[in-house]
């Protein structure tokens, strides 16, 4: 690429948008702001970059390859914000006391992730999300899932919410080394039954078939309930609490009245390696990958000095903005008036009077 042409482009993993498109983005964001506020969540801002070393143990190979790093003037290696959740966890871990709990926060910010110059479909540039800190178990999980479902309802997208369990996958991998456990999680995500079988046997499973059947399951809560009835105790008592919680959560979301289709999908083991409990992702036809993801991560804040249960989700807004239903809700107003008057002062006074009545007026 010639130097002149490079100056006329922006680096992969960044984005700019303007005028009507930016107006639409701000309008959608404003409405989601209102939903978070209505649930009692307060906004949080995170830094654009932070020290890389503290986050390095939390980044898997794929994440490490996509982040941007740079050196500061003192020679410290810095990480540009690629996942608001991690940056927010550090801020909360440094700032919170036990007396503050529970804490409800939400965020909306740009993120920077490397992508190939020919991969223009990702649009992973803007992350909106919420974190509930200090409420463990079903109550916290249900609150965050219901709030995510309400936002999907507001966006009017025909999304399907998939619920899974990182805790169940960790239980199955108990007898494996770290690298082998990662291989198992990958095999579960790909529904690679042969690799699953080999690794489960390697981890000490006497009969891997019930677990393979479990991790291959995809269906409604009713179908899952029937599946568990047929399975009986074959998956072992250690898995039962995770399965019961997942079924109860699915029923809560399905009966909430503000959700599209919900599927229990045990190939979902978590989009991040710090997930410890329930996990969930939302998918939409025409979008190449999940645009909303979340879950429980009860040990993440401990990394930053504050041990507290946490659950949350994030949504890649720019990824689905073209698919939002009833887009006229966010369009520019149809009527923009011209101020009347002979002089600039007269036009200004006329515009002030009309704007006070809710009209949009240009000088």
Tab-separated table of C-alpha atoms in Angstrom:
chain	number	residue	atom	x	y	z
A	1	UNK	CA	0.000	0.000	0.000
A	2	UNK	CA	1.346	3.396	-0.936
A	3	UNK	CA	1.878	5.973	1.861
A	4	UNK	CA	-0.738	8.270	0.288
A	5	UNK	CA	-3.371	5.535	0.130
A	6	UNK	CA	-2.654	4.525	3.741
A	7	UNK	CA	-3.377	8.089	4.843
A	8	UNK	CA	-6.828	7.833	3.260
A	9	UNK	CA	-7.768	4.657	5.184
A	10	UNK	CA	-8.315	3.792	8.836
A	11	UNK	CA	-6.608	0.839	10.557
A	12	UNK	CA	-8.440	-2.504	10.655
A	13	UNK	CA	-10.478	-2.838	13.851
A	14	UNK	CA	-11.521	0.829	13.981
A	15	UNK	CA	-14.542	2.656	12.637
A	16	UNK	CA	-16.006	6.085	11.997
A	17	UNK	CA	-19.624	6.878	11.163
A	18	UNK	CA	-21.398	10.176	10.645
A	19	UNK	CA	-24.572	12.214	10.156
A	20	UNK	CA	-27.777	10.130	9.817
A	21	UNK	CA	-26.029	6.891	10.750
A	22	UNK	CA	-24.498	8.443	13.859
A	23	UNK	CA	-27.860	10.040	14.751
A	24	UNK	CA	-29.561	6.644	14.559
A	25	UNK	CA	-26.808	5.078	16.704
A	26	UNK	CA	-27.174	7.758	19.382
A	27	UNK	CA	-30.967	7.407	19.440
A	28	UNK	CA	-30.771	3.629	19.949
A	29	UNK	CA	-28.132	4.081	22.632
A	30	UNK	CA	-30.250	6.675	24.414
A	31	UNK	CA	-33.196	4.288	24.606
A	32	UNK	CA	-31.019	1.464	25.952
A	33	UNK	CA	-29.620	3.952	28.502
A	34	UNK	CA	-33.212	4.430	29.652
A	35	UNK	CA	-33.743	0.686	30.042
A	36	UNK	CA	-30.625	0.311	32.194
A	37	UNK	CA	-31.597	3.314	34.302
A	38	UNK	CA	-35.084	1.874	34.759
A	39	UNK	CA	-33.514	-1.277	36.223
A	40	UNK	CA	-31.481	0.791	38.694
A	41	UNK	CA	-28.131	0.501	36.911
A	42	UNK	CA	-25.727	3.448	36.965
A	43	UNK	CA	-23.223	4.288	34.202
A	44	UNK	CA	-19.500	3.592	34.367
A	45	UNK	CA	-16.601	4.823	32.246
A	46	UNK	CA	-13.390	2.864	31.735
A	47	UNK	CA	-9.972	4.025	30.483
A	48	UNK	CA	-9.037	3.645	26.831
A	49	UNK	CA	-5.855	1.749	27.760
A	50	UNK	CA	-4.343	0.059	30.793
A	51	UNK	CA	-1.277	-1.979	31.738
A	52	UNK	CA	-1.160	-5.179	29.689
A	53	UNK	CA	0.463	-7.507	32.216
A	54	UNK	CA	-2.454	-7.575	34.659
A	55	UNK	CA	-4.855	-8.730	31.930
A	56	UNK	CA	-2.529	-11.184	30.193
A	57	UNK	CA	-3.562	-14.242	32.307
A	58	UNK	CA	-7.210	-13.555	31.439
A	59	UNK	CA	-6.712	-13.522	27.663
A	60	UNK	CA	-6.918	-16.774	25.740
A	61	UNK	CA	-4.900	-17.307	22.567
A	62	UNK	CA	-7.620	-15.973	20.279
A	63	UNK	CA	-8.140	-12.836	22.373
A	64	UNK	CA	-4.395	-12.201	22.621
A	65	UNK	CA	-4.081	-12.260	18.845
A	66	UNK	CA	-6.796	-9.641	18.415
A	67	UNK	CA	-5.766	-7.007	20.956
A	68	UNK	CA	-3.743	-3.889	20.246
A	69	UNK	CA	-0.689	-3.215	22.423
A	70	UNK	CA	1.612	-0.233	22.616
A	71	UNK	CA	4.487	1.113	24.686
A	72	UNK	CA	4.174	4.212	26.836
A	73	UNK	CA	7.017	6.692	27.302
A	74	UNK	CA	8.348	4.807	30.324
A	75	UNK	CA	8.544	1.533	28.402
A	76	UNK	CA	5.462	-0.046	29.986
A	77	UNK	CA	3.409	-2.327	27.723
A	78	UNK	CA	-0.180	-1.094	27.471
A	79	UNK	CA	-3.365	-2.775	26.282
A	80	UNK	CA	-5.963	-0.835	24.300
A	81	UNK	CA	-9.520	-1.525	25.445
A	82	UNK	CA	-10.779	-4.629	23.612
A	83	UNK	CA	-13.296	-5.862	26.206
A	84	UNK	CA	-14.972	-3.374	28.533
A	85	UNK	CA	-15.816	-6.124	31.036
A	86	UNK	CA	-12.150	-6.693	31.901
A	87	UNK	CA	-11.367	-3.002	32.287
A	88	UNK	CA	-14.512	-2.473	34.357
A	89	UNK	CA	-13.679	-5.445	36.594
A	90	UNK	CA	-10.353	-3.860	37.480
A	91	UNK	CA	-11.948	-0.486	38.226
A	92	UNK	CA	-14.619	-2.083	40.410
A	93	UNK	CA	-12.092	-4.331	42.136
A	94	UNK	CA	-10.022	-1.299	43.113
A	95	UNK	CA	-12.923	0.932	44.151
A	96	UNK	CA	-15.533	-1.236	45.891
A	97	UNK	CA	-15.997	-2.094	49.557
A	98	UNK	CA	-18.286	-4.743	51.062
A	99	UNK	CA	-20.650	-2.006	52.210
A	100	UNK	CA	-21.219	-0.974	48.576
A	101	UNK	CA	-22.742	-4.302	47.526
A	102	UNK	CA	-24.747	-5.053	45.531
A	103	UNK	CA	-23.584	-2.767	42.727
A	104	UNK	CA	-25.340	-2.400	39.378
A	105	UNK	CA	-23.400	-0.721	36.563
A	106	UNK	CA	-23.767	-0.360	32.815
A	107	UNK	CA	-21.417	0.892	30.121
A	108	UNK	CA	-21.336	1.835	26.465
A	109	UNK	CA	-18.003	2.419	24.786
A	110	UNK	CA	-15.896	1.815	21.727
A	111	UNK	CA	-13.531	-1.147	21.694
A	112	UNK	CA	-10.515	-1.877	19.508
A	113	UNK	CA	-9.930	-5.350	18.123
A	114	UNK	CA	-7.701	-6.309	15.234
A	115	UNK	CA	-9.387	-7.831	12.221
A	116	UNK	CA	-8.167	-8.638	8.755
A	117	UNK	CA	-8.625	-5.861	6.213
A	118	UNK	CA	-10.858	-8.103	4.085
A	119	UNK	CA	-13.084	-9.074	7.047
A	120	UNK	CA	-15.616	-6.271	7.036
A	121	UNK	CA	-18.517	-8.265	8.463
A	122	UNK	CA	-17.578	-8.219	12.148
A	123	UNK	CA	-18.412	-4.640	13.177
A	124	UNK	CA	-17.173	-5.322	16.694
A	125	UNK	CA	-16.435	-1.702	17.479
A	126	UNK	CA	-18.975	-0.695	20.104
A	127	UNK	CA	-19.839	-2.605	23.254
A	128	UNK	CA	-22.830	-2.012	25.521
A	129	UNK	CA	-23.287	-4.049	28.656
A	130	UNK	CA	-24.195	-4.362	32.302
A	131	UNK	CA	-22.682	-5.951	35.380
A	132	UNK	CA	-24.407	-7.043	38.578
A	133	UNK	CA	-21.880	-7.371	41.379
A	134	UNK	CA	-22.595	-8.937	44.761
A	135	UNK	CA	-25.676	-11.105	44.122
A	136	UNK	CA	-24.875	-14.805	43.731
A	137	UNK	CA	-26.937	-17.646	42.354
A	138	UNK	CA	-30.255	-17.810	40.584
A	139	UNK	CA	-31.501	-14.371	41.635
A	140	UNK	CA	-28.584	-12.528	40.034
A	141	UNK	CA	-28.548	-14.748	36.945
A	142	UNK	CA	-32.266	-14.217	36.353
A	143	UNK	CA	-32.067	-10.430	36.751
A	144	UNK	CA	-29.349	-10.058	34.134
A	145	UNK	CA	-30.993	-12.492	31.716
A	146	UNK	CA	-34.365	-10.745	32.005
A	147	UNK	CA	-32.748	-7.371	31.388
A	148	UNK	CA	-30.927	-8.717	28.322
A	149	UNK	CA	-34.216	-10.185	27.055
A	150	UNK	CA	-35.920	-6.811	27.509
A	151	UNK	CA	-33.250	-5.100	25.407
A	152	UNK	CA	-33.651	-7.713	22.669
A	153	UNK	CA	-37.392	-7.073	22.753
A	154	UNK	CA	-36.795	-3.323	22.444
A	155	UNK	CA	-34.468	-3.832	19.469
A	156	UNK	CA	-37.165	-5.917	17.749
A	157	UNK	CA	-34.732	-8.431	16.330
A	158	UNK	CA	-35.687	-12.074	15.810
A	159	UNK	CA	-32.901	-13.305	18.033
A	160	UNK	CA	-32.606	-16.718	19.652
A	161	UNK	CA	-31.102	-16.827	23.149
A	162	UNK	CA	-28.916	-19.860	23.875
A	163	UNK	CA	-28.309	-20.817	27.525
A	164	UNK	CA	-25.397	-23.006	28.567
A	165	UNK	CA	-23.151	-23.673	31.541
A	166	UNK	CA	-19.425	-23.098	31.961
A	167	UNK	CA	-19.707	-24.758	35.386
A	168	UNK	CA	-20.923	-27.995	33.798
A	169	UNK	CA	-18.027	-27.996	31.331
A	170	UNK	CA	-15.534	-27.359	34.144
A	171	UNK	CA	-17.050	-30.254	36.097
A	172	UNK	CA	-16.589	-32.569	33.109
A	173	UNK	CA	-12.972	-31.402	32.722
A	174	UNK	CA	-12.083	-31.894	36.385
A	175	UNK	CA	-9.614	-34.733	35.683
A	176	UNK	CA	-7.816	-32.947	32.826
A	177	UNK	CA	-4.812	-30.638	32.660
A	178	UNK	CA	-5.381	-27.030	31.577
A	179	UNK	CA	-4.499	-27.540	27.918
A	180	UNK	CA	-6.569	-30.717	27.731
A	181	UNK	CA	-9.511	-28.890	29.330
A	182	UNK	CA	-9.268	-26.201	26.642
A	183	UNK	CA	-9.342	-28.933	23.994
A	184	UNK	CA	-12.456	-30.375	25.625
A	185	UNK	CA	-14.210	-26.985	25.668
A	186	UNK	CA	-13.365	-26.538	21.988
A	187	UNK	CA	-14.674	-30.023	21.158
A	188	UNK	CA	-17.904	-29.287	23.050
A	189	UNK	CA	-18.384	-26.005	21.165
A	190	UNK	CA	-17.846	-27.799	17.835
A	191	UNK	CA	-19.946	-30.805	18.905
A	192	UNK	CA	-16.956	-32.995	18.042
A	193	UNK	CA	-18.173	-36.167	19.744
A	194	UNK	CA	-15.090	-38.276	18.982
A	195	UNK	CA	-12.699	-35.777	20.577
A	196	UNK	CA	-15.094	-35.341	23.488
A	197	UNK	CA	-15.146	-39.077	24.062
A	198	UNK	CA	-11.351	-39.405	24.029
A	199	UNK	CA	-10.823	-36.497	26.420
A	200	UNK	CA	-13.586	-37.536	28.820
A	201	UNK	CA	-12.092	-41.019	29.013
A	202	UNK	CA	-8.683	-39.457	29.564
A	203	UNK	CA	-10.176	-37.417	32.411
A	204	UNK	CA	-11.452	-40.527	34.148
A	205	UNK	CA	-15.063	-40.807	32.976
A	206	UNK	CA	-16.173	-44.442	33.252
A	207	UNK	CA	-18.860	-43.925	30.608
A	208	UNK	CA	-18.557	-40.723	28.552
A	209	UNK	CA	-21.745	-41.264	26.510
A	210	UNK	CA	-24.183	-39.538	28.929
A	211	UNK	CA	-21.962	-36.438	29.036
A	212	UNK	CA	-21.555	-36.464	25.249
A	213	UNK	CA	-25.323	-36.608	24.913
A	214	UNK	CA	-25.659	-33.753	27.384
A	215	UNK	CA	-23.162	-31.477	25.626
A	216	UNK	CA	-24.833	-32.235	22.293
A	217	UNK	CA	-28.278	-31.163	23.534
A	218	UNK	CA	-30.074	-28.208	21.928
A	219	UNK	CA	-33.750	-27.570	22.578
A	220	UNK	CA	-36.487	-25.892	24.616
A	221	UNK	CA	-36.893	-26.152	28.373
A	222	UNK	CA	-39.663	-28.722	27.904
A	223	UNK	CA	-37.469	-30.850	25.681
A	224	UNK	CA	-34.592	-30.494	28.147
A	225	UNK	CA	-36.801	-31.579	31.046
A	226	UNK	CA	-37.808	-34.696	29.122
A	227	UNK	CA	-34.178	-35.323	28.154
A	228	UNK	CA	-33.091	-35.167	31.824
A	229	UNK	CA	-35.908	-37.495	32.838
A	230	UNK	CA	-34.657	-40.078	30.344
A	231	UNK	CA	-31.031	-39.585	31.429
A	232	UNK	CA	-31.797	-40.176	35.098
A	233	UNK	CA	-28.646	-40.125	37.259
A	234	UNK	CA	-26.302	-41.193	34.452
A	235	UNK	CA	-24.394	-37.866	34.329
A	236	UNK	CA	-23.577	-37.989	38.046
A	237	UNK	CA	-24.681	-36.003	41.105
A	238	UNK	CA	-22.057	-33.272	40.647
A	239	UNK	CA	-23.767	-32.105	37.444
A	240	UNK	CA	-27.339	-32.095	38.770
A	241	UNK	CA	-27.328	-28.634	40.446
A	242	UNK	CA	-26.013	-26.970	37.266
A	243	UNK	CA	-28.662	-28.685	35.151
A	244	UNK	CA	-31.493	-27.793	37.548
A	245	UNK	CA	-30.460	-24.128	37.627
A	246	UNK	CA	-30.244	-23.973	33.850
A	247	UNK	CA	-33.731	-25.460	33.478
A	248	UNK	CA	-35.196	-23.061	36.042
A	249	UNK	CA	-33.602	-20.046	34.353
A	250	UNK	CA	-34.906	-21.090	30.945
A	251	UNK	CA	-38.436	-21.362	32.349
A	252	UNK	CA	-38.159	-17.926	33.991
A	253	UNK	CA	-37.122	-16.302	30.706
A	254	UNK	CA	-39.707	-18.186	28.650
A	255	UNK	CA	-42.550	-17.082	30.927
A	256	UNK	CA	-41.400	-13.470	31.263
A	257	UNK	CA	-43.314	-12.279	28.219
A	258	UNK	CA	-40.393	-10.162	26.976
A	259	UNK	CA	-38.301	-12.742	25.208
A	260	UNK	CA	-38.042	-14.431	21.856
A	261	UNK	CA	-37.116	-18.102	21.515
A	262	UNK	CA	-34.909	-19.539	24.281
A	263	UNK	CA	-32.819	-22.645	23.728
A	264	UNK	CA	-30.840	-24.662	26.218
A	265	UNK	CA	-27.604	-25.329	24.368
A	266	UNK	CA	-24.945	-27.159	26.340
A	267	UNK	CA	-22.359	-26.645	23.609
A	268	UNK	CA	-22.221	-23.093	25.030
A	269	UNK	CA	-19.401	-23.146	27.573
A	270	UNK	CA	-18.639	-19.410	27.715
A	271	UNK	CA	-17.321	-16.796	25.326
A	272	UNK	CA	-14.581	-15.901	27.846
A	273	UNK	CA	-12.275	-18.135	29.839
A	274	UNK	CA	-13.211	-16.391	33.102
A	275	UNK	CA	-16.838	-17.622	33.067
A	276	UNK	CA	-17.671	-19.880	36.016
A	277	UNK	CA	-21.452	-20.476	35.929
A	278	UNK	CA	-24.303	-19.942	33.509
A	279	UNK	CA	-23.419	-18.563	30.091
A	280	UNK	CA	-25.607	-17.272	27.295
A	281	UNK	CA	-25.358	-15.917	23.757
A	282	UNK	CA	-27.881	-14.433	21.317
A	283	UNK	CA	-27.840	-15.240	17.622
A	284	UNK	CA	-29.598	-13.621	14.698
A	285	UNK	CA	-30.045	-14.787	11.125
A	286	UNK	CA	-27.764	-12.825	8.834
A	287	UNK	CA	-25.180	-12.158	11.570
A	288	UNK	CA	-22.035	-14.288	11.390
A	289	UNK	CA	-21.631	-14.876	15.129
A	290	UNK	CA	-23.236	-14.120	18.488
A	291	UNK	CA	-23.938	-10.406	18.967
A	292	UNK	CA	-24.826	-10.644	22.660
A	293	UNK	CA	-22.961	-12.754	25.189
A	294	UNK	CA	-22.746	-13.000	28.937
A	295	UNK	CA	-22.554	-15.192	31.970
A	296	UNK	CA	-21.437	-15.534	35.551
A	297	UNK	CA	-17.824	-14.942	36.566
A	298	UNK	CA	-17.543	-15.238	40.322
A	299	UNK	CA	-13.732	-15.177	40.431
A	300	UNK	CA	-12.949	-12.360	37.996
A	301	UNK	CA	-12.962	-9.476	40.504
A	302	UNK	CA	-10.756	-11.516	42.823
A	303	UNK	CA	-8.006	-11.117	40.206
A	304	UNK	CA	-8.104	-7.389	40.969
A	305	UNK	CA	-8.229	-7.665	44.754
A	306	UNK	CA	-11.981	-7.828	45.479
A	307	UNK	CA	-13.669	-11.209	45.832
A	308	UNK	CA	-17.335	-10.910	44.866
A	309	UNK	CA	-19.816	-12.855	42.730
A	310	UNK	CA	-20.619	-11.153	39.430
A	311	UNK	CA	-22.785	-11.734	36.402
A	312	UNK	CA	-23.243	-9.615	33.293
A	313	UNK	CA	-23.558	-9.385	29.545
A	314	UNK	CA	-22.361	-7.292	26.629
A	315	UNK	CA	-23.914	-6.485	23.279
A	316	UNK	CA	-22.060	-5.501	20.086
A	317	UNK	CA	-24.486	-2.791	19.005
A	318	UNK	CA	-22.882	-1.861	15.675
A	319	UNK	CA	-23.030	-5.507	14.629
A	320	UNK	CA	-26.839	-5.494	14.491
A	321	UNK	CA	-27.861	-1.858	13.989
A	322	UNK	CA	-28.811	-2.426	10.317
A	323	UNK	CA	-31.184	-5.214	11.435
A	324	UNK	CA	-33.023	-3.386	14.227
A	325	UNK	CA	-36.789	-3.596	13.762
A	326	UNK	CA	-38.993	-0.559	13.030
A	327	UNK	CA	-35.962	1.596	12.114
A	328	UNK	CA	-38.190	4.641	11.585
A	329	UNK	CA	-38.234	4.961	15.394
A	330	UNK	CA	-34.680	6.255	15.205
A	331	UNK	CA	-34.776	8.216	11.960
A	332	UNK	CA	-34.109	11.927	11.613
A	333	UNK	CA	-37.198	14.067	12.250
A	334	UNK	CA	-39.149	14.575	9.055
A	335	UNK	CA	-39.625	18.309	9.561
A	336	UNK	CA	-36.666	20.648	10.084
A	337	UNK	CA	-37.702	24.287	9.837
A	338	UNK	CA	-35.817	27.363	8.745
A	339	UNK	CA	-35.815	30.281	11.199
A	340	UNK	CA	-37.592	33.408	9.994
A	341	UNK	CA	-36.322	36.973	10.255
A	342	UNK	CA	-34.473	39.704	8.421
A	343	UNK	CA	-31.413	39.729	10.651
A	344	UNK	CA	-29.419	37.015	12.381
A	345	UNK	CA	-30.746	38.215	15.747
A	346	UNK	CA	-34.360	37.951	14.580
A	347	UNK	CA	-33.755	34.473	13.195
A	348	UNK	CA	-32.154	33.438	16.481
A	349	UNK	CA	-35.107	34.714	18.571
A	350	UNK	CA	-37.573	32.967	16.255
A	351	UNK	CA	-35.597	29.709	16.522
A	352	UNK	CA	-35.464	29.899	20.339
A	353	UNK	CA	-39.248	30.315	20.557
A	354	UNK	CA	-39.924	27.401	18.222
A	355	UNK	CA	-37.380	25.096	19.872
A	356	UNK	CA	-39.071	25.787	23.225
A	357	UNK	CA	-42.193	24.210	21.683
A	358	UNK	CA	-40.238	21.103	20.681
A	359	UNK	CA	-39.608	21.949	17.041
A	360	UNK	CA	-36.277	21.605	15.220
A	361	UNK	CA	-35.096	24.857	13.686
A	362	UNK	CA	-32.011	25.878	11.741
A	363	UNK	CA	-30.779	29.459	11.538
